[in-house]
Structure formats: structure tokens, C-alpha cells
PDB file of C-alpha atoms and ligand atoms in Angstrom:
ATOM      1  CA  MET R   1      72.264 103.963 158.917  1.00  0.00           C
ATOM      2  CA  LYS R   2      73.367 101.233 156.504  1.00  0.00           C
ATOM      3  CA  PHE R   3      71.224 102.788 153.765  1.00  0.00           C
ATOM      4  CA  LEU R   4      72.725 106.231 154.400  1.00  0.00           C
ATOM      5  CA  LYS R   5      76.221 104.771 154.151  1.00  0.00           C
ATOM      6  CA  PHE R   6      75.237 103.123 150.873  1.00  0.00           C
ATOM      7  CA  VAL R   7      73.914 106.401 149.463  1.00  0.00           C
ATOM      8  CA  ILE R   8      77.040 108.316 150.484  1.00  0.00           C
ATOM      9  CA  LEU R   9      79.353 105.679 149.030  1.00  0.00           C
ATOM     10  CA  SER R  10      77.355 105.547 145.813  1.00  0.00           C
ATOM     11  CA  ILE R  11      77.574 109.321 145.434  1.00  0.00           C
ATOM     12  CA  LEU R  12      81.291 109.250 146.108  1.00  0.00           C
ATOM     13  CA  PHE R  13      81.829 106.425 143.638  1.00  0.00           C
ATOM     14  CA  LEU R  14      79.756 108.174 140.977  1.00  0.00           C
ATOM     15  CA  GLY R  15      81.756 111.322 141.513  1.00  0.00           C
ATOM     16  CA  ILE R  16      85.117 109.633 141.311  1.00  0.00           C
ATOM     17  CA  ASN R  17      83.998 107.451 138.444  1.00  0.00           C
ATOM     18  CA  ASN R  18      83.027 110.507 136.488  1.00  0.00           C
ATOM     19  CA  LEU R  19      86.316 112.221 137.310  1.00  0.00           C
ATOM     20  CA  LYS R  20      88.049 109.289 135.706  1.00  0.00           C
ATOM     21  CA  ALA R  21      85.694 108.830 132.782  1.00  0.00           C
ATOM     22  CA  GLN R  22      86.239 112.187 131.152  1.00  0.00           C
ATOM     23  CA  THR R  23      89.931 112.744 131.323  1.00  0.00           C
ATOM     24  CA  ASN R  24      90.679 111.175 127.969  1.00  0.00           C
ATOM     25  CA  ARG R  25      90.188 113.866 125.367  1.00  0.00           C
ATOM     26  CA  PRO R  26      92.948 114.175 122.786  1.00  0.00           C
ATOM     27  CA  LEU R  27      95.611 116.682 123.790  1.00  0.00           C
ATOM     28  CA  PRO R  28      96.157 119.568 121.316  1.00  0.00           C
ATOM     29  CA  PRO R  29      99.026 119.077 118.880  1.00  0.00           C
ATOM     30  CA  LYS R  30     102.399 120.568 119.686  1.00  0.00           C
ATOM     31  CA  GLY R  31     102.567 124.211 118.676  1.00  0.00           C
ATOM     32  CA  PHE R  32      98.768 124.693 118.842  1.00  0.00           C
ATOM     33  CA  ASP R  33      99.360 127.920 120.797  1.00  0.00           C
ATOM     34  CA  GLU R  34     102.293 129.263 118.763  1.00  0.00           C
ATOM     35  CA  VAL R  35     102.316 131.724 115.892  1.00  0.00           C
ATOM     36  CA  ARG R  36     102.486 130.087 112.450  1.00  0.00           C
ATOM     37  CA  SER R  37     103.736 132.261 109.617  1.00  0.00           C
ATOM     38  CA  ASP R  38     102.442 129.940 106.900  1.00  0.00           C
ATOM     39  CA  ILE R  39      98.735 130.497 107.559  1.00  0.00           C
ATOM     40  CA  ILE R  40      96.118 133.257 107.271  1.00  0.00           C
ATOM     41  CA  HIS R  41      95.671 135.138 110.526  1.00  0.00           C
ATOM     42  CA  GLY R  42      92.572 136.662 112.077  1.00  0.00           C
ATOM     43  CA  LYS R  43      92.434 140.285 113.002  1.00  0.00           C
ATOM     44  CA  ILE R  44      92.266 141.915 116.459  1.00  0.00           C
ATOM     45  CA  ASP R  45      90.177 145.046 117.049  1.00  0.00           C
ATOM     46  CA  SER R  46      90.441 147.089 120.191  1.00  0.00           C
ATOM     47  CA  ILE R  47      87.018 148.595 120.817  1.00  0.00           C
ATOM     48  CA  SER R  48      85.403 151.026 123.243  1.00  0.00           C
ATOM     49  CA  TYR R  49      81.736 151.101 124.217  1.00  0.00           C
ATOM     50  CA  GLU R  50      79.544 153.335 126.388  1.00  0.00           C
ATOM     51  CA  SER R  51      78.483 151.507 129.509  1.00  0.00           C
ATOM     52  CA  LYS R  52      75.306 152.798 131.111  1.00  0.00           C
ATOM     53  CA  THR R  53      75.855 150.206 133.837  1.00  0.00           C
ATOM     54  CA  VAL R  54      79.216 151.577 134.911  1.00  0.00           C
ATOM     55  CA  GLY R  55      78.914 155.162 133.668  1.00  0.00           C
ATOM     56  CA  THR R  56      82.170 155.048 131.716  1.00  0.00           C
ATOM     57  CA  THR R  57      83.554 154.149 128.327  1.00  0.00           C
ATOM     58  CA  ARG R  58      84.830 150.573 128.580  1.00  0.00           C
ATOM     59  CA  LYS R  59      87.292 148.510 126.507  1.00  0.00           C
ATOM     60  CA  ALA R  60      87.114 145.066 124.923  1.00  0.00           C
ATOM     61  CA  MET R  61      89.212 143.119 122.414  1.00  0.00           C
ATOM     62  CA  VAL R  62      87.585 141.485 119.405  1.00  0.00           C
ATOM     63  CA  TYR R  63      88.977 138.613 117.313  1.00  0.00           C
ATOM     64  CA  LEU R  64      87.779 138.539 113.731  1.00  0.00           C
ATOM     65  CA  PRO R  65      88.437 135.183 112.012  1.00  0.00           C
ATOM     66  CA  PRO R  66      90.600 134.718 108.902  1.00  0.00           C
ATOM     67  CA  ASN R  67      88.777 135.827 105.735  1.00  0.00           C
ATOM     68  CA  TYR R  68      86.380 137.905 107.865  1.00  0.00           C
ATOM     69  CA  GLY R  69      84.147 140.080 105.743  1.00  0.00           C
ATOM     70  CA  PRO R  70      81.036 142.123 106.405  1.00  0.00           C
ATOM     71  CA  SER R  71      79.137 140.221 103.712  1.00  0.00           C
ATOM     72  CA  SER R  72      78.912 137.221 106.041  1.00  0.00           C
ATOM     73  CA  THR R  73      77.132 137.051 109.404  1.00  0.00           C
ATOM     74  CA  TYR R  74      78.823 135.510 112.397  1.00  0.00           C
ATOM     75  CA  PRO R  75      78.022 133.911 115.712  1.00  0.00           C
ATOM     76  CA  VAL R  76      79.774 135.339 118.744  1.00  0.00           C
ATOM     77  CA  LEU R  77      81.688 133.823 121.625  1.00  0.00           C
ATOM     78  CA  TYR R  78      82.099 136.023 124.724  1.00  0.00           C
ATOM     79  CA  LEU R  79      85.356 134.881 126.377  1.00  0.00           C
ATOM     80  CA  LEU R  80      85.961 135.950 129.959  1.00  0.00           C
ATOM     81  CA  HIS R  81      89.124 136.333 132.043  1.00  0.00           C
ATOM     82  CA  GLY R  82      89.951 135.521 135.685  1.00  0.00           C
ATOM     83  CA  ILE R  83      90.397 137.523 138.883  1.00  0.00           C
ATOM     84  CA  GLY R  84      93.816 138.926 137.943  1.00  0.00           C
ATOM     85  CA  GLY R  85      93.008 139.532 134.301  1.00  0.00           C
ATOM     86  CA  ASP R  86      91.509 142.122 131.975  1.00  0.00           C
ATOM     87  CA  GLU R  87      90.530 142.341 128.294  1.00  0.00           C
ATOM     88  CA  MET R  88      94.130 141.475 127.296  1.00  0.00           C
ATOM     89  CA  ALA R  89      94.476 138.303 129.410  1.00  0.00           C
ATOM     90  CA  TRP R  90      93.227 135.762 126.865  1.00  0.00           C
ATOM     91  CA  LEU R  91      95.376 137.287 124.138  1.00  0.00           C
ATOM     92  CA  ARG R  92      98.558 137.722 126.212  1.00  0.00           C
ATOM     93  CA  ASN R  93      98.487 134.696 128.512  1.00  0.00           C
ATOM     94  CA  GLY R  94      95.866 132.521 126.839  1.00  0.00           C
ATOM     95  CA  LYS R  95      97.267 132.820 123.313  1.00  0.00           C
ATOM     96  CA  SER R  96      93.692 132.942 122.086  1.00  0.00           C
ATOM     97  CA  GLN R  97      94.577 134.416 118.709  1.00  0.00           C
ATOM     98  CA  GLU R  98      97.204 131.754 118.025  1.00  0.00           C
ATOM     99  CA  ILE R  99      94.924 128.932 119.154  1.00  0.00           C
ATOM    100  CA  LEU R 100      92.031 130.152 117.013  1.00  0.00           C
ATOM    101  CA  ASP R 101      94.162 131.005 113.952  1.00  0.00           C
ATOM    102  CA  ASN R 102      95.739 127.539 114.041  1.00  0.00           C
ATOM    103  CA  LEU R 103      92.377 125.832 114.395  1.00  0.00           C
ATOM    104  CA  TYR R 104      91.063 127.777 111.359  1.00  0.00           C
ATOM    105  CA  ALA R 105      94.146 126.690 109.394  1.00  0.00           C
ATOM    106  CA  GLU R 106      93.157 123.109 110.103  1.00  0.00           C
ATOM    107  CA  ASN R 107      89.522 123.758 109.189  1.00  0.00           C
ATOM    108  CA  LYS R 108      88.414 122.778 112.669  1.00  0.00           C
ATOM    109  CA  LEU R 109      86.395 125.803 113.713  1.00  0.00           C
ATOM    110  CA  ALA R 110      83.086 127.394 112.645  1.00  0.00           C
ATOM    111  CA  PRO R 111      83.617 131.033 111.562  1.00  0.00           C
ATOM    112  CA  MET R 112      82.939 133.152 114.664  1.00  0.00           C
ATOM    113  CA  ILE R 113      83.752 136.466 116.296  1.00  0.00           C
ATOM    114  CA  VAL R 114      85.334 136.191 119.722  1.00  0.00           C
ATOM    115  CA  VAL R 115      84.816 139.106 122.122  1.00  0.00           C
ATOM    116  CA  MET R 116      87.183 139.425 125.073  1.00  0.00           C
ATOM    117  CA  PRO R 117      85.758 142.016 127.476  1.00  0.00           C
ATOM    118  CA  ASN R 118      86.917 143.396 130.814  1.00  0.00           C
ATOM    119  CA  GLY R 119      84.700 141.525 133.254  1.00  0.00           C
ATOM    120  CA  ARG R 120      85.408 143.812 136.246  1.00  0.00           C
ATOM    121  CA  ALA R 121      82.504 146.225 135.738  1.00  0.00           C
ATOM    122  CA  MET R 122      83.617 149.267 137.736  1.00  0.00           C
ATOM    123  CA  LYS R 123      85.031 152.722 136.934  1.00  0.00           C
ATOM    124  CA  ASP R 124      88.648 151.719 137.615  1.00  0.00           C
ATOM    125  CA  ASP R 125      88.589 148.256 136.082  1.00  0.00           C
ATOM    126  CA  ARG R 126      92.356 147.711 135.989  1.00  0.00           C
ATOM    127  CA  ALA R 127      93.793 144.517 137.491  1.00  0.00           C
ATOM    128  CA  VAL R 128      95.974 146.367 140.005  1.00  0.00           C
ATOM    129  CA  GLY R 129      96.341 146.302 143.761  1.00  0.00           C
ATOM    130  CA  ASP R 130      94.480 143.641 145.707  1.00  0.00           C
ATOM    131  CA  VAL R 131      92.482 141.883 143.012  1.00  0.00           C
ATOM    132  CA  PHE R 132      90.630 139.917 145.705  1.00  0.00           C
ATOM    133  CA  ASP R 133      89.265 143.149 147.231  1.00  0.00           C
ATOM    134  CA  SER R 134      85.512 142.700 147.780  1.00  0.00           C
ATOM    135  CA  ILE R 135      84.582 145.756 145.690  1.00  0.00           C
ATOM    136  CA  LYS R 136      86.547 144.333 142.754  1.00  0.00           C
ATOM    137  CA  VAL R 137      85.043 140.890 143.216  1.00  0.00           C
ATOM    138  CA  GLN R 138      81.575 142.452 143.331  1.00  0.00           C
ATOM    139  CA  ALA R 139      82.337 144.110 139.970  1.00  0.00           C
ATOM    140  CA  PHE R 140      82.483 140.643 138.398  1.00  0.00           C
ATOM    141  CA  THR R 141      78.821 140.228 139.358  1.00  0.00           C
ATOM    142  CA  THR R 142      77.864 143.700 138.051  1.00  0.00           C
ATOM    143  CA  PHE R 143      79.313 142.702 134.652  1.00  0.00           C
ATOM    144  CA  GLU R 144      76.164 140.693 133.922  1.00  0.00           C
ATOM    145  CA  LYS R 145      74.279 143.968 133.354  1.00  0.00           C
ATOM    146  CA  ASP R 146      77.148 145.555 131.428  1.00  0.00           C
ATOM    147  CA  LEU R 147      77.364 142.511 129.153  1.00  0.00           C
ATOM    148  CA  LEU R 148      73.629 142.200 128.455  1.00  0.00           C
ATOM    149  CA  ASN R 149      72.675 145.877 128.271  1.00  0.00           C
ATOM    150  CA  ASP R 150      75.795 147.613 126.990  1.00  0.00           C
ATOM    151  CA  LEU R 151      78.422 145.329 125.381  1.00  0.00           C
ATOM    152  CA  ILE R 152      76.224 142.879 123.454  1.00  0.00           C
ATOM    153  CA  PRO R 153      74.085 145.683 121.918  1.00  0.00           C
ATOM    154  CA  HIS R 154      77.315 147.487 120.949  1.00  0.00           C
ATOM    155  CA  ILE R 155      78.768 144.376 119.313  1.00  0.00           C
ATOM    156  CA  GLU R 156      75.508 143.780 117.466  1.00  0.00           C
ATOM    157  CA  LYS R 157      75.499 147.363 116.114  1.00  0.00           C
ATOM    158  CA  THR R 158      79.155 147.278 115.125  1.00  0.00           C
ATOM    159  CA  TYR R 159      79.708 143.853 113.570  1.00  0.00           C
ATOM    160  CA  PRO R 160      77.690 141.652 111.196  1.00  0.00           C
ATOM    161  CA  VAL R 161      76.574 139.147 113.841  1.00  0.00           C
ATOM    162  CA  LEU R 162      73.718 136.751 114.317  1.00  0.00           C
ATOM    163  CA  LYS R 163      71.612 137.935 117.254  1.00  0.00           C
ATOM    164  CA  ASP R 164      69.722 134.872 118.466  1.00  0.00           C
ATOM    165  CA  ARG R 165      70.664 132.583 121.359  1.00  0.00           C
ATOM    166  CA  GLN R 166      71.721 129.785 118.988  1.00  0.00           C
ATOM    167  CA  HIS R 167      74.519 132.050 117.758  1.00  0.00           C
ATOM    168  CA  ARG R 168      75.745 133.309 121.106  1.00  0.00           C
ATOM    169  CA  ALA R 169      78.229 131.474 123.391  1.00  0.00           C
ATOM    170  CA  ILE R 170      79.795 132.420 126.711  1.00  0.00           C
ATOM    171  CA  ALA R 171      82.864 130.843 128.272  1.00  0.00           C
ATOM    172  CA  GLY R 172      85.561 131.854 130.684  1.00  0.00           C
ATOM    173  CA  LEU R 173      88.230 130.879 133.130  1.00  0.00           C
ATOM    174  CA  SER R 174      87.978 130.867 136.923  1.00  0.00           C
ATOM    175  CA  MET R 175      86.061 134.072 137.904  1.00  0.00           C
ATOM    176  CA  GLY R 176      85.132 134.221 134.223  1.00  0.00           C
ATOM    177  CA  GLY R 177      84.058 130.568 134.435  1.00  0.00           C
ATOM    178  CA  GLY R 178      81.766 131.410 137.364  1.00  0.00           C
ATOM    179  CA  GLN R 179      80.445 134.400 135.375  1.00  0.00           C
ATOM    180  CA  SER R 180      79.829 132.216 132.302  1.00  0.00           C
ATOM    181  CA  LEU R 181      77.880 129.608 134.238  1.00  0.00           C
ATOM    182  CA  ASN R 182      75.933 132.242 136.240  1.00  0.00           C
ATOM    183  CA  PHE R 183      75.156 134.538 133.280  1.00  0.00           C
ATOM    184  CA  GLY R 184      74.748 131.767 130.714  1.00  0.00           C
ATOM    185  CA  LEU R 185      72.503 129.448 132.692  1.00  0.00           C
ATOM    186  CA  GLY R 186      70.732 132.472 134.180  1.00  0.00           C
ATOM    187  CA  ASN R 187      69.930 133.914 130.721  1.00  0.00           C
ATOM    188  CA  LEU R 188      69.261 130.918 128.509  1.00  0.00           C
ATOM    189  CA  GLU R 189      67.108 133.167 126.290  1.00  0.00           C
ATOM    190  CA  HIS R 190      70.446 134.772 125.329  1.00  0.00           C
ATOM    191  CA  PHE R 191      72.973 131.927 125.394  1.00  0.00           C
ATOM    192  CA  ALA R 192      72.803 128.365 124.041  1.00  0.00           C
ATOM    193  CA  TRP R 193      76.525 127.418 124.430  1.00  0.00           C
ATOM    194  CA  ILE R 194      78.088 127.768 127.861  1.00  0.00           C
ATOM    195  CA  GLY R 195      81.537 126.860 129.200  1.00  0.00           C
ATOM    196  CA  GLY R 196      83.084 127.159 132.674  1.00  0.00           C
ATOM    197  CA  PHE R 197      86.820 126.493 132.890  1.00  0.00           C
ATOM    198  CA  SER R 198      88.098 125.954 136.494  1.00  0.00           C
ATOM    199  CA  SER R 199      85.193 127.999 137.777  1.00  0.00           C
ATOM    200  CA  ALA R 200      85.769 130.031 140.916  1.00  0.00           C
ATOM    201  CA  PRO R 201      83.750 130.447 144.206  1.00  0.00           C
ATOM    202  CA  ASN R 202      81.625 133.081 142.456  1.00  0.00           C
ATOM    203  CA  THR R 203      79.783 130.187 140.785  1.00  0.00           C
ATOM    204  CA  LYS R 204      76.262 130.179 142.181  1.00  0.00           C
ATOM    205  CA  VAL R 205      75.187 127.164 144.209  1.00  0.00           C
ATOM    206  CA  PRO R 206      73.490 124.679 141.843  1.00  0.00           C
ATOM    207  CA  GLU R 207      69.928 125.281 143.067  1.00  0.00           C
ATOM    208  CA  GLU R 208      70.320 129.023 142.308  1.00  0.00           C
ATOM    209  CA  LEU R 209      72.388 128.452 139.199  1.00  0.00           C
ATOM    210  CA  LEU R 210      69.715 126.329 137.554  1.00  0.00           C
ATOM    211  CA  PRO R 211      66.429 126.256 139.509  1.00  0.00           C
ATOM    212  CA  ASN R 212      64.505 124.761 136.591  1.00  0.00           C
ATOM    213  CA  PRO R 213      66.673 121.943 135.161  1.00  0.00           C
ATOM    214  CA  GLU R 214      63.699 120.381 133.304  1.00  0.00           C
ATOM    215  CA  THR R 215      63.174 123.390 131.008  1.00  0.00           C
ATOM    216  CA  ALA R 216      66.906 124.158 130.745  1.00  0.00           C
ATOM    217  CA  ARG R 217      67.584 120.625 129.496  1.00  0.00           C
ATOM    218  CA  GLU R 218      65.787 121.463 126.237  1.00  0.00           C
ATOM    219  CA  GLN R 219      67.449 124.835 125.743  1.00  0.00           C
ATOM    220  CA  ILE R 220      71.122 124.134 126.272  1.00  0.00           C
ATOM    221  CA  ASN R 221      73.151 123.216 123.193  1.00  0.00           C
ATOM    222  CA  LEU R 222      76.356 122.714 125.127  1.00  0.00           C
ATOM    223  CA  LEU R 223      77.189 122.932 128.810  1.00  0.00           C
ATOM    224  CA  TRP R 224      80.923 122.457 129.353  1.00  0.00           C
ATOM    225  CA  ILE R 225      82.380 122.150 132.865  1.00  0.00           C
ATOM    226  CA  SER R 226      86.091 121.571 133.153  1.00  0.00           C
ATOM    227  CA  CYS R 227      88.824 121.714 135.786  1.00  0.00           C
ATOM    228  CA  GLY R 228      92.431 120.611 136.403  1.00  0.00           C
ATOM    229  CA  LEU R 229      92.866 117.651 138.736  1.00  0.00           C
ATOM    230  CA  ASP R 230      95.325 119.662 140.930  1.00  0.00           C
ATOM    231  CA  ASP R 231      93.116 122.739 141.105  1.00  0.00           C
ATOM    232  CA  ARG R 232      91.937 123.629 144.658  1.00  0.00           C
ATOM    233  CA  LEU R 233      88.746 125.021 143.124  1.00  0.00           C
ATOM    234  CA  MET R 234      87.678 121.593 141.754  1.00  0.00           C
ATOM    235  CA  ASN R 235      84.795 121.482 144.271  1.00  0.00           C
ATOM    236  CA  PHE R 236      82.928 124.285 142.429  1.00  0.00           C
ATOM    237  CA  SER R 237      83.072 122.393 139.111  1.00  0.00           C
ATOM    238  CA  ASN R 238      82.344 119.020 140.705  1.00  0.00           C
ATOM    239  CA  ARG R 239      79.253 120.199 142.600  1.00  0.00           C
ATOM    240  CA  THR R 240      77.865 121.769 139.423  1.00  0.00           C
ATOM    241  CA  HIS R 241      78.542 118.549 137.532  1.00  0.00           C
ATOM    242  CA  MET R 242      76.898 116.402 140.208  1.00  0.00           C
ATOM    243  CA  TYR R 243      73.746 118.564 140.151  1.00  0.00           C
ATOM    244  CA  MET R 244      73.492 118.376 136.374  1.00  0.00           C
ATOM    245  CA  LEU R 245      73.999 114.612 136.574  1.00  0.00           C
ATOM    246  CA  GLU R 246      71.304 114.294 139.206  1.00  0.00           C
ATOM    247  CA  HIS R 247      68.853 116.395 137.204  1.00  0.00           C
ATOM    248  CA  LYS R 248      69.758 114.791 133.885  1.00  0.00           C
ATOM    249  CA  VAL R 249      71.019 117.960 132.250  1.00  0.00           C
ATOM    250  CA  PRO R 250      73.335 116.903 129.433  1.00  0.00           C
ATOM    251  CA  HIS R 251      76.795 118.351 129.874  1.00  0.00           C
ATOM    252  CA  ILE R 252      80.464 117.629 129.435  1.00  0.00           C
ATOM    253  CA  PHE R 253      82.511 117.307 132.641  1.00  0.00           C
ATOM    254  CA  TYR R 254      86.090 117.332 131.565  1.00  0.00           C
ATOM    255  CA  VAL R 255      88.806 116.745 134.131  1.00  0.00           C
ATOM    256  CA  GLU R 256      92.328 117.267 132.968  1.00  0.00           C
ATOM    257  CA  GLU R 257      95.942 117.138 134.103  1.00  0.00           C
ATOM    258  CA  GLY R 258      97.156 120.344 135.690  1.00  0.00           C
ATOM    259  CA  GLY R 259      96.295 123.067 138.155  1.00  0.00           C
ATOM    260  CA  HIS R 260      94.824 126.574 138.121  1.00  0.00           C
ATOM    261  CA  ASN R 261      96.751 127.991 135.163  1.00  0.00           C
ATOM    262  CA  PHE R 262      96.761 128.883 131.504  1.00  0.00           C
ATOM    263  CA  ASN R 263      98.129 125.503 130.379  1.00  0.00           C
ATOM    264  CA  VAL R 264      94.721 124.113 131.367  1.00  0.00           C
ATOM    265  CA  TRP R 265      92.716 127.055 130.000  1.00  0.00           C
ATOM    266  CA  LYS R 266      94.490 127.081 126.616  1.00  0.00           C
ATOM    267  CA  ASN R 267      93.596 123.401 126.316  1.00  0.00           C
ATOM    268  CA  ASP R 268      89.987 124.227 127.278  1.00  0.00           C
ATOM    269  CA  LEU R 269      89.679 126.959 124.653  1.00  0.00           C
ATOM    270  CA  TYR R 270      91.120 124.566 122.047  1.00  0.00           C
ATOM    271  CA  LEU R 271      88.500 121.900 122.871  1.00  0.00           C
ATOM    272  CA  PHE R 272      85.464 124.076 123.729  1.00  0.00           C
ATOM    273  CA  SER R 273      85.720 126.319 120.652  1.00  0.00           C
ATOM    274  CA  GLN R 274      85.551 123.302 118.351  1.00  0.00           C
ATOM    275  CA  LEU R 275      82.258 122.157 119.897  1.00  0.00           C
ATOM    276  CA  ILE R 276      80.263 125.402 119.378  1.00  0.00           C
ATOM    277  CA  PHE R 277      78.201 126.703 116.476  1.00  0.00           C
ATOM    278  CA  ASN R 278      78.150 123.415 114.565  1.00  0.00           C
TER     279      ASN R 278
HETATM  280  C1  FER V   1      88.708 132.679 145.694  1.00  0.00           C
HETATM  281  C2  FER V   1      89.660 131.902 145.066  1.00  0.00           C
HETATM  282  C3  FER V   1      89.911 132.110 143.685  1.00  0.00           C
HETATM  283  C4  FER V   1      88.017 133.681 144.977  1.00  0.00           C
HETATM  284  C5  FER V   1      88.270 133.854 143.650  1.00  0.00           C
HETATM  285  C6  FER V   1      89.209 133.095 142.995  1.00  0.00           C
HETATM  286  C7  FER V   1      86.453 135.444 145.038  1.00  0.00           C
HETATM  287  C8  FER V   1      89.472 133.352 141.575  1.00  0.00           C
HETATM  288  C9  FER V   1      90.537 132.929 140.913  1.00  0.00           C
HETATM  289  C10 FER V   1      90.768 133.290 139.488  1.00  0.00           C
HETATM  290  O1  FER V   1      89.927 133.977 138.892  1.00  0.00           O
HETATM  291  O2  FER V   1      91.782 132.867 138.953  1.00  0.00           O
HETATM  292  O3  FER V   1      88.426 132.508 147.007  1.00  0.00           O
HETATM  293  O4  FER V   1      87.102 134.390 145.674  1.00  0.00           O
END
């Protein structure tokens, strides 16, 4: 009994200790998410691709970095939205173009292409009506096939990109965070850089998410797990973190001020993007 109590208290302490330990990353500078007219801007493409998975033509947005040119080859970050979002969410609400443009202006980012897909893989993939409807939630799972079999091949045919796992990253917010952890850790032969921001209940339980931590340990370049302190979904990030800690899988567990919103996710994009493809 005494021993059990000791174990439980130790786990709790470790958990809390880690919550505290990782909150102190530098905050982005003021204006990091605002348009600057004195810098070179990236370019946004709106693309369509044939999805065998869904049986429709699907849309995605693509960010090409400043000075992009087809004579170079680029790594690719797949950046995923949440339950109420679509391919425009990161651009409209997440200010992804402003954040990336401003980071390039400060020389803080490796040249990369950022693909913002629609992660609701179903015929009518609009974020309308009840976005928590089980058929729509299921479509976030189906997106794994669409991403691997339809979108990635299309991107690799269309843009001058590097096609190995070392040059492919996946990150997302909430439902997109769950997708990124599930698809990234589930397909380490395709992804070396993985980020879950405020990951949602669609995050697989740790034992299913990463059944072989010993081999994964060697493959992962970056595993980023972050969440706002006031976010009711903290449990999904914390349990993933605790499992990685227990199985000695190197990762960043970043706990920040804030709740389940774009202030947190903009900060996450700012920090995560600087850590990949170096
Ligand atoms: C839930 C709570 C939150 C859930 C999904 C979310 C599918 C997703 C939130 C988001 O993407 O912002 O119970 O179940």
C-alpha cells in the first residue's frame, strides 16, 4: 500500500514537474504574426488534386517561401487544422503566411514548402453544420490514406521537393495535432519531424500510438508535444508525454500560457517551424 502510494505520488510529481520545467521558451516578438511591408513575402498557391481515397478533387493551400525557385529542392511541412477548420484555417486564423514570412526575414527558418490540406477526407469536406458529427470526425481518420496515397504524391509531382523522411514534417492543431501524432508516429518511414499542438481526443492511446518505442527512438528527429495550461484537452498531450518519458523517447513537452485557441497555435508554429529541417 505504502509502495503504491509512493509510486502514484512520484508519477504525479514527475508530471507536474515536467509541466513546470518546459514553460519557459522565449515568446515571439511583438508583430510576429502581422504583415510587414518591408520584407520579401512568400507566395500562396491554391491547388487541387485527385483523391482516389475520397473519389473527388480536393483542395489544399501551399506556401512557397521567399525567393522560391524550381532550381532548388525543398523539404515539406504538412500543417493540419482543427475540427472546425479547413485548408484556409492556418492562413486566416493562424496567420501562417505572416509568421513564416517574418521568420524568413529574420533568417530563422530553413527554406521549406508548407502544405495546408483539408483534413476532413469526405466528399463534402466543408466545415459547416455540426463539425462534431461522427461521420465528419471519422473523416479526420480517413485523411491518413488521402495524405499518403493522394496528396503527398501530388505535391511531389508538382513541386521540386525532397522525397525522403528526413525532409518531411507533419504538425497540426487539436484534431490536426491528433492526426499528426497518429500519422507521423504510425508512419515513421515517411516522417522524421512530428508536432502535436493541443492534440484532441482523436490521439491514439500511447500503446497504439507507438507500440515499438525502442525502434522509434532512433528514427524520430523531433517529436513536439505542446498544450496550453488552460486547455481542457491537456490530458491527451500529458499522457503522450508521460509514455514517451517512460520509454525514453526524446521529445519536447512544451506547456504554455493560454487555452484552446490560435494564440497558442500561432506561438507553436513560430517555435516548431524553427526546429525542423536543420
Ligand atoms: C472532442 C473535443 C475536442 C473532440 C474533438 C475536439 C472528437 C477537437 C477540437 C478541435 O479540433 O479544436 O471531444 O472529439
